[in-house]
PDB file of C-alpha atoms in Angstrom:
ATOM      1  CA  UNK H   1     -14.276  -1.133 -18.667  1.00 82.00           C
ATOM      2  CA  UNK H   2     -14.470  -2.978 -22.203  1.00 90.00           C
ATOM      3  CA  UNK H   3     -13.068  -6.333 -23.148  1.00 93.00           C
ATOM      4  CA  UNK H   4     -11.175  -5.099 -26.133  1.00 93.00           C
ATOM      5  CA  UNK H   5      -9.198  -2.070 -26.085  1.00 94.00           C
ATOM      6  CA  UNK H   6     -10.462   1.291 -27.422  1.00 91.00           C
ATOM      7  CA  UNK H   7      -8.124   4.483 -28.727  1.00 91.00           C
ATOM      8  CA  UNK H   8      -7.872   5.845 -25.645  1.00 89.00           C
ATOM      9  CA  UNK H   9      -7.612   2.861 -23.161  1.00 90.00           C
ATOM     10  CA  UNK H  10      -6.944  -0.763 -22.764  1.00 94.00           C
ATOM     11  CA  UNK H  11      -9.554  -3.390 -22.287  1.00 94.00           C
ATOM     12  CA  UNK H  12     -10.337  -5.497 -19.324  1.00 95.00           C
ATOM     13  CA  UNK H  13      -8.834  -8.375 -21.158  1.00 96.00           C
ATOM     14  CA  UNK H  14      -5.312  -6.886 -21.658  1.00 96.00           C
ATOM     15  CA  UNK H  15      -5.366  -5.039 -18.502  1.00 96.00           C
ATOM     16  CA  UNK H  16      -6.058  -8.634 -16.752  1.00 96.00           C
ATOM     17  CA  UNK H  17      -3.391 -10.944 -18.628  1.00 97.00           C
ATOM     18  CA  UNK H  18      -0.486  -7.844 -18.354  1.00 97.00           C
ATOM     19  CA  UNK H  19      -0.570  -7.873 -14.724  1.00 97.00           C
ATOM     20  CA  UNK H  20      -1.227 -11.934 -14.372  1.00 97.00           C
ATOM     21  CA  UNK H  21       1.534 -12.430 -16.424  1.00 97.00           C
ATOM     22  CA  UNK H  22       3.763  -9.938 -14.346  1.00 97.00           C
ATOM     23  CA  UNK H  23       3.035 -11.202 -11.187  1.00 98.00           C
ATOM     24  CA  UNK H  24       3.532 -15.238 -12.258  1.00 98.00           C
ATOM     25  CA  UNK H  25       7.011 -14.017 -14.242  1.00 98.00           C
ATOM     26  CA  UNK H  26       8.359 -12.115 -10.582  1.00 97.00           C
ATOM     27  CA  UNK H  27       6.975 -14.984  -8.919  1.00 97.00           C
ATOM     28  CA  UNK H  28       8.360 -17.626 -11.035  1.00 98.00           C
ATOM     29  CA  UNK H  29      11.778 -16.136 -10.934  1.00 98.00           C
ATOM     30  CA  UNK H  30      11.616 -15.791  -7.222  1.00 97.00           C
ATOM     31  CA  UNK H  31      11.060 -19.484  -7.821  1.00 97.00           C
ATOM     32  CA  UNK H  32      13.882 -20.107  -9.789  1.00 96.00           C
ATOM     33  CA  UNK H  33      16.084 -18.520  -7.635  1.00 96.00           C
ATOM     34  CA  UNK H  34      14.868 -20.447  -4.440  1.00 96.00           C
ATOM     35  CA  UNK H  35      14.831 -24.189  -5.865  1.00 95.00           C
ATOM     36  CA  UNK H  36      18.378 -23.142  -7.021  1.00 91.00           C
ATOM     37  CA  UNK H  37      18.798 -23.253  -2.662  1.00 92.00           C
ATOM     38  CA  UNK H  38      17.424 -26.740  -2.066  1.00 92.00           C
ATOM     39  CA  UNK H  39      19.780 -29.638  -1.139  1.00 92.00           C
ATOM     40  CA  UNK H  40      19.119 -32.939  -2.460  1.00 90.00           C
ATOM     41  CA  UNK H  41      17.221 -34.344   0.814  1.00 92.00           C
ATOM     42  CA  UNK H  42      14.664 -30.972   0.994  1.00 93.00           C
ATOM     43  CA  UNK H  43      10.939 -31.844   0.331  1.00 88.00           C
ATOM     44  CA  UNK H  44      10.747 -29.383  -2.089  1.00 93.00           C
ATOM     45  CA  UNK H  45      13.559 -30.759  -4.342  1.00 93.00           C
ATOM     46  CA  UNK H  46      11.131 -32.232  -6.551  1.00 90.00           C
ATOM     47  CA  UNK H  47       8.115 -30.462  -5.774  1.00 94.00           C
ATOM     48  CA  UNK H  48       9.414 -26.904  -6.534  1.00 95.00           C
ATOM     49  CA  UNK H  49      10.782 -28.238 -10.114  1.00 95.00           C
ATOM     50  CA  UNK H  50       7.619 -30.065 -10.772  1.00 96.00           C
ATOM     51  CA  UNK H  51       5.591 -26.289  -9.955  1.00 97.00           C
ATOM     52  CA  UNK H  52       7.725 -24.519 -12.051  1.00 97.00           C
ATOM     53  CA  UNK H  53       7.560 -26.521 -15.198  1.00 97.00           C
ATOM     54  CA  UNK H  54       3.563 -26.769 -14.617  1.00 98.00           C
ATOM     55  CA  UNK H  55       3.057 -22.762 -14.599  1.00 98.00           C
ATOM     56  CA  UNK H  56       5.871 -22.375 -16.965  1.00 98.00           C
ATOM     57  CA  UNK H  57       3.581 -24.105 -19.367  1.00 98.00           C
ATOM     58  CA  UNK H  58       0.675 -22.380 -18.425  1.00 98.00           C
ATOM     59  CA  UNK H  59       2.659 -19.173 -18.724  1.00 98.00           C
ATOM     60  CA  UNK H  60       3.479 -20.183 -22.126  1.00 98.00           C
ATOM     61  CA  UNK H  61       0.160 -21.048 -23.066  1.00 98.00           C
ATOM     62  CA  UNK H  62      -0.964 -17.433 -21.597  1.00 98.00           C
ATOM     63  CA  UNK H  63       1.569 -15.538 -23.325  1.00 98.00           C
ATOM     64  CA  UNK H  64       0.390 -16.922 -26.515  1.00 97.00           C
ATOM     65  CA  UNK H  65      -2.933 -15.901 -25.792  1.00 97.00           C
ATOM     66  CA  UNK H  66      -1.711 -12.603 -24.672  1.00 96.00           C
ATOM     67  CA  UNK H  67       0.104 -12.333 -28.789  1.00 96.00           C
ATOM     68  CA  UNK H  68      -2.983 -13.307 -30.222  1.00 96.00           C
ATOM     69  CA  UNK H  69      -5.533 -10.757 -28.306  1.00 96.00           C
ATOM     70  CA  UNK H  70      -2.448  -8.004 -29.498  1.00 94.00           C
ATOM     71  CA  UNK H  71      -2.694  -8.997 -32.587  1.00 95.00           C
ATOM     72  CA  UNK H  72      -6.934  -8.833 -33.372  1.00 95.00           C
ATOM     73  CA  UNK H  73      -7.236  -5.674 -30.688  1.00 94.00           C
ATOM     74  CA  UNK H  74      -6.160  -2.256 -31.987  1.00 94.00           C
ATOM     75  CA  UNK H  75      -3.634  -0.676 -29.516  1.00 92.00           C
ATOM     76  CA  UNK H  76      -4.530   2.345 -27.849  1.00 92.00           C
ATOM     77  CA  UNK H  77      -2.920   5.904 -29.087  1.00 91.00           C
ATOM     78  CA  UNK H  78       0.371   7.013 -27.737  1.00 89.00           C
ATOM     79  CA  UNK H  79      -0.039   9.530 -24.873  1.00 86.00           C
ATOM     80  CA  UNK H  80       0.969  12.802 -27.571  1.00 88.00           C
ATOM     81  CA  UNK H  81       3.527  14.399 -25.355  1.00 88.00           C
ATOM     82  CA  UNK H  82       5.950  11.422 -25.393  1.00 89.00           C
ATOM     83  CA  UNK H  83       8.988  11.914 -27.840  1.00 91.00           C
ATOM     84  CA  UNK H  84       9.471  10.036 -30.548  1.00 93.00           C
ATOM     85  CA  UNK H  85      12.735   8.211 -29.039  1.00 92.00           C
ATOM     86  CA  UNK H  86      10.267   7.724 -25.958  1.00 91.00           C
ATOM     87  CA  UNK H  87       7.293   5.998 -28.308  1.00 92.00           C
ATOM     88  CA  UNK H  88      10.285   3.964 -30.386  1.00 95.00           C
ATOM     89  CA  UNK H  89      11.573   2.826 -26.779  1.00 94.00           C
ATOM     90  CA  UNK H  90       9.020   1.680 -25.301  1.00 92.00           C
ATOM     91  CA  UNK H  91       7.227  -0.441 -28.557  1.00 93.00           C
ATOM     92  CA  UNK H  92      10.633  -2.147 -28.902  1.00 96.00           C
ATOM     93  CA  UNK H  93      11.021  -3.310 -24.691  1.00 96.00           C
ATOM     94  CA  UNK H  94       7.858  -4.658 -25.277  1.00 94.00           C
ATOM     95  CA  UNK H  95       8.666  -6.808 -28.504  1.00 96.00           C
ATOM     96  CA  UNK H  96      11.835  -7.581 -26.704  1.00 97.00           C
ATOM     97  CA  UNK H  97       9.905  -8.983 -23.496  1.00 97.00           C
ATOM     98  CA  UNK H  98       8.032 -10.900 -25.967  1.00 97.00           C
ATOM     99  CA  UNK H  99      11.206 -12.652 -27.595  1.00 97.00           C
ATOM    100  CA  UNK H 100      12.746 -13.124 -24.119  1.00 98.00           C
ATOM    101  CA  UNK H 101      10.001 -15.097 -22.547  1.00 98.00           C
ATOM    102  CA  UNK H 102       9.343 -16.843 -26.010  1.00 98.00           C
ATOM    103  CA  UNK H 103      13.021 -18.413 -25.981  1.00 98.00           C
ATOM    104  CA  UNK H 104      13.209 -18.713 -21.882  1.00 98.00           C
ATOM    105  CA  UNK H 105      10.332 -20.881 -22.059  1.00 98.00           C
ATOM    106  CA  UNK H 106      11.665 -22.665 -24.803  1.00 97.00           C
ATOM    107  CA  UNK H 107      15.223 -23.479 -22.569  1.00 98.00           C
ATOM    108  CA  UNK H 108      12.750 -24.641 -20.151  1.00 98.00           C
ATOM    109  CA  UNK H 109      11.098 -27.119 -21.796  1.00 97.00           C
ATOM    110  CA  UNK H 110      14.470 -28.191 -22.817  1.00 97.00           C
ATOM    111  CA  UNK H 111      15.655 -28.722 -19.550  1.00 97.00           C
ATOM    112  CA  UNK H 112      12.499 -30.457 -18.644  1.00 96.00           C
ATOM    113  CA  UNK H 113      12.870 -32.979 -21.392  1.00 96.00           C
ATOM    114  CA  UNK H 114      16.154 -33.646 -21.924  1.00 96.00           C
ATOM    115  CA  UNK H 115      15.699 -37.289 -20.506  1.00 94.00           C
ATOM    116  CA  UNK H 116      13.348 -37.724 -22.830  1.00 95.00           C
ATOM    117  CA  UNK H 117      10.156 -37.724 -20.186  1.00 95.00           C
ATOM    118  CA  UNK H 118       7.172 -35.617 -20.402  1.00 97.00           C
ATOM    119  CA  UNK H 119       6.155 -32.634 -18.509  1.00 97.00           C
ATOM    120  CA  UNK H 120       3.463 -33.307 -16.678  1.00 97.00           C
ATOM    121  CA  UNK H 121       1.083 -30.030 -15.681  1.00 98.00           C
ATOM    122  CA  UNK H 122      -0.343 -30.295 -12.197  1.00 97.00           C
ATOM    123  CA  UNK H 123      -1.490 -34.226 -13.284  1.00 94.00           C
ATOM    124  CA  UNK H 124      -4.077 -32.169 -15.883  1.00 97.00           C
ATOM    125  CA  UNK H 125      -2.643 -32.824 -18.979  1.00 98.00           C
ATOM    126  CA  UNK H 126       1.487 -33.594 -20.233  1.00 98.00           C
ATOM    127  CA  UNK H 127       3.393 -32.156 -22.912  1.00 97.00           C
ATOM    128  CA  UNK H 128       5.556 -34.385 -24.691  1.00 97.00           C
ATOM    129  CA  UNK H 129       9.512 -34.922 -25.360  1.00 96.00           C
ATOM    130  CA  UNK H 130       9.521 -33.825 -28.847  1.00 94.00           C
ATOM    131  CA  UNK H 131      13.419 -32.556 -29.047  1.00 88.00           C
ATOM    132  CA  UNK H 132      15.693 -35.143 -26.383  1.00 90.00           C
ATOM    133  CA  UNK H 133      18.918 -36.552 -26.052  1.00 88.00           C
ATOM    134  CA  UNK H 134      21.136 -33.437 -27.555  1.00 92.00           C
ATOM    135  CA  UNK H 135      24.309 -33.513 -25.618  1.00 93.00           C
ATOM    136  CA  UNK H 136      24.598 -31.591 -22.963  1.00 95.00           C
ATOM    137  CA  UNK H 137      21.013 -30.190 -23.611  1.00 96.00           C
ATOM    138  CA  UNK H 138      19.986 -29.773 -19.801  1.00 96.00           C
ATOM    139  CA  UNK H 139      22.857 -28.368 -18.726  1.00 96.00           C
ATOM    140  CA  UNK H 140      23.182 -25.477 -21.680  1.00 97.00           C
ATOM    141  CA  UNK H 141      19.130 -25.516 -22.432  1.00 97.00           C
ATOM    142  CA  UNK H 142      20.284 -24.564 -18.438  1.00 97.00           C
ATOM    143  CA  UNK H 143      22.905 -21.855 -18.584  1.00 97.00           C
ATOM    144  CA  UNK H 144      20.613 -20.348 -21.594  1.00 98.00           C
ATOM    145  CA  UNK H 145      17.743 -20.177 -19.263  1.00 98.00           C
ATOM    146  CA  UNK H 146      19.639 -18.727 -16.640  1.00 97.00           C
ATOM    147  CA  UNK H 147      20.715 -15.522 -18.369  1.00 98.00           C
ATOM    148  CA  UNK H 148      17.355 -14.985 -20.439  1.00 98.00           C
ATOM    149  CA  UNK H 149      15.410 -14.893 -16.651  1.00 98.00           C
ATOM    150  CA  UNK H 150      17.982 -12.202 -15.434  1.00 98.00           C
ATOM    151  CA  UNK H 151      17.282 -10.385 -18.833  1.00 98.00           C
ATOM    152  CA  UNK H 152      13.956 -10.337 -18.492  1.00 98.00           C
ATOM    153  CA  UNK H 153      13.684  -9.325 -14.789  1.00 98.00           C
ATOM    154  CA  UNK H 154      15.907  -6.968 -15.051  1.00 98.00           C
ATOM    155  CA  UNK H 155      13.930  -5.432 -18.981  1.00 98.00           C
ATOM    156  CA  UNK H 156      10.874  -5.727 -17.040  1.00 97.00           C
ATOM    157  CA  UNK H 157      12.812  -3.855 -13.882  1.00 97.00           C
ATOM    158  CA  UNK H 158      13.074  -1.283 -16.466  1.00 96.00           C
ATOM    159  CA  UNK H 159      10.037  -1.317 -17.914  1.00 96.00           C
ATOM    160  CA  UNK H 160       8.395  -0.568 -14.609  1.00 96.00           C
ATOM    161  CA  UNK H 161      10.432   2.312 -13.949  1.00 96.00           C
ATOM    162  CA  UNK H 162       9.795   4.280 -17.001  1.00 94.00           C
ATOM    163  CA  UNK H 163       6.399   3.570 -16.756  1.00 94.00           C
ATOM    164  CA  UNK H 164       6.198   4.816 -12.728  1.00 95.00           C
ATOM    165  CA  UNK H 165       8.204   8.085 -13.830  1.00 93.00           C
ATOM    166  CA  UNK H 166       6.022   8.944 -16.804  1.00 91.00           C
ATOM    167  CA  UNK H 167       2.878   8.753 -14.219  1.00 92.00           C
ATOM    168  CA  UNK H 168       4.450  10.558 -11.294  1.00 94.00           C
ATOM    169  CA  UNK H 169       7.272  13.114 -12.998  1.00 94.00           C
ATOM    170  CA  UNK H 170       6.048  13.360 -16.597  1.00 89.00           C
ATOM    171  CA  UNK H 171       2.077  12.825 -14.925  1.00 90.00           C
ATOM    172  CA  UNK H 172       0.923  11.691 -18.894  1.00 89.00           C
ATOM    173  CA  UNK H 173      -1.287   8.609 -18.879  1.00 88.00           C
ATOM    174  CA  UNK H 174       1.250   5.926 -20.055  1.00 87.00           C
ATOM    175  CA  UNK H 175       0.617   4.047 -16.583  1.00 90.00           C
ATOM    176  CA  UNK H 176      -2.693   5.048 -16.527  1.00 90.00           C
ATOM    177  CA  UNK H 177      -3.960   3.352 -19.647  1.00 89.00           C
ATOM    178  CA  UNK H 178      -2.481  -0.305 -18.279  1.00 89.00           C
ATOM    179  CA  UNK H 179      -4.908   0.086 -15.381  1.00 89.00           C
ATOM    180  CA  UNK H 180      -7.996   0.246 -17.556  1.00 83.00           C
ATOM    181  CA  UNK H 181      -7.933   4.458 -17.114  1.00 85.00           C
ATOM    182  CA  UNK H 182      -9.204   6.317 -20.217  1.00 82.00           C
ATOM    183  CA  UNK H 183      -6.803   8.491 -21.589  1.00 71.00           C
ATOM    184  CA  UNK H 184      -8.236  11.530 -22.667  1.00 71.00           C
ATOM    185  CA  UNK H 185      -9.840  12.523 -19.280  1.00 61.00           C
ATOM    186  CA  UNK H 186      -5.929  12.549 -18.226  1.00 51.00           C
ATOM    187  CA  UNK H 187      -5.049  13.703 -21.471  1.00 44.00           C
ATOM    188  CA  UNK H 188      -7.609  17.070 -21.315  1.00 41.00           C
ATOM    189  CA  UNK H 189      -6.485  17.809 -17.809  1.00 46.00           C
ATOM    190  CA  UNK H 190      -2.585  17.787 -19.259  1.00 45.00           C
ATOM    191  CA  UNK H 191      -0.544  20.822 -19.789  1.00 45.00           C
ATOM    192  CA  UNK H 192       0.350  19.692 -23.722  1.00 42.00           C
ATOM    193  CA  UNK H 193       3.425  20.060 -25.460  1.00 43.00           C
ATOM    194  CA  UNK H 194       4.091  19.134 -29.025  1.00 41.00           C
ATOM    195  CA  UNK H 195       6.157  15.833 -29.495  1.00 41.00           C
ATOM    196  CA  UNK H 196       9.503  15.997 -30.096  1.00 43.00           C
ATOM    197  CA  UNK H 197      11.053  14.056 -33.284  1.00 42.00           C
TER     198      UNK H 197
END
């Protein structure tokens, strides 16, 4: 498999940071959700925070790694049986997954510095306070954060879905090409149908 992506397939690099990034966004929500369980006294009251700002940084760092790659890499070919509402669909949940984590990161670090202190990440380096002492930042940087993680669980929910019924009911290689696959091998052994507009 190639580090950059080709017309017919992703690269290795892609390939690598879309399913990273999945599994630390399911895993940091999991996260979310289970600090939001700890009482005051529980060893983990501090520890779980202090984990979840440190790979919510290196998320955030990652994702705009992940924007930049896009951006010099061309992007392989739409599979040429999806619809055009299908291709429109699917380009726009992706931008939209991109905004989401984009602002809930940025509620995060709100949260995290609304006292004014630093985020330190797992005692390698700190990012600083540079927006404090809004009122009532932590607790609506909070409720923001809140409802932009359900969003995006529940877009990315979606986003699985499509993609598991376009590889097992519509068989095209939509999935395919996300696990390094190349395309036309699926694409030649397709029963082919002009798109629909």
């Amino acid at each position: 498999m190639p580090a950059k992506n080709t017309r017919s397939r992703y690269g290795w690099v892609s390939v690598g940071i879309h399913w990273l990034m999945a599994m630390v966004v399911i895993g940091m929500f999991a996260l979310g959700i289970w600090m939001r369980q700890l009482s005051y006294y529980d060893p983990w009251y501090q520890d779980g925070p202090t984990i979840h700002k440190s790979i919510g940084v290196l998320l955030f760092i990652l994702l705009l790694a992940r924007i930049g790659w896009r951006s010099i890499n061309i992007r392989p070919k739409d599979d040429p049986v999806l619809k055009k509402w299908e291709r429109t669909t699917a380009h726009l949940t992706h931008f939209a997954m991109y905004g989401l984590m984009l602002m809930l990161m940025t509620a995060g670090y709100l949260i995290s510095t609304a006292d004014g202190r630093q985020i330190e990440v797992f005692n390698f380096f700190s990012v600083p306070a540079t927006l404090h002492g809004i009122e009532n930042q932590e607790d609506i940087a909070g409720e923001i954060h809140e409802i932009l993680a359900w969003a995006l669980i529940l877009l990315a929910g979606v986003h699985a879905l499509a993609a598991l019924k376009h590889h097992f009911i519509n068989r095209d290689s939509t999935l395919l090409k996300m696990l390094g696959r190349d395309a036309n091998n699926t694409i030649a052994n397709s029963p082919q149908k002009e798109p629909e507009l």
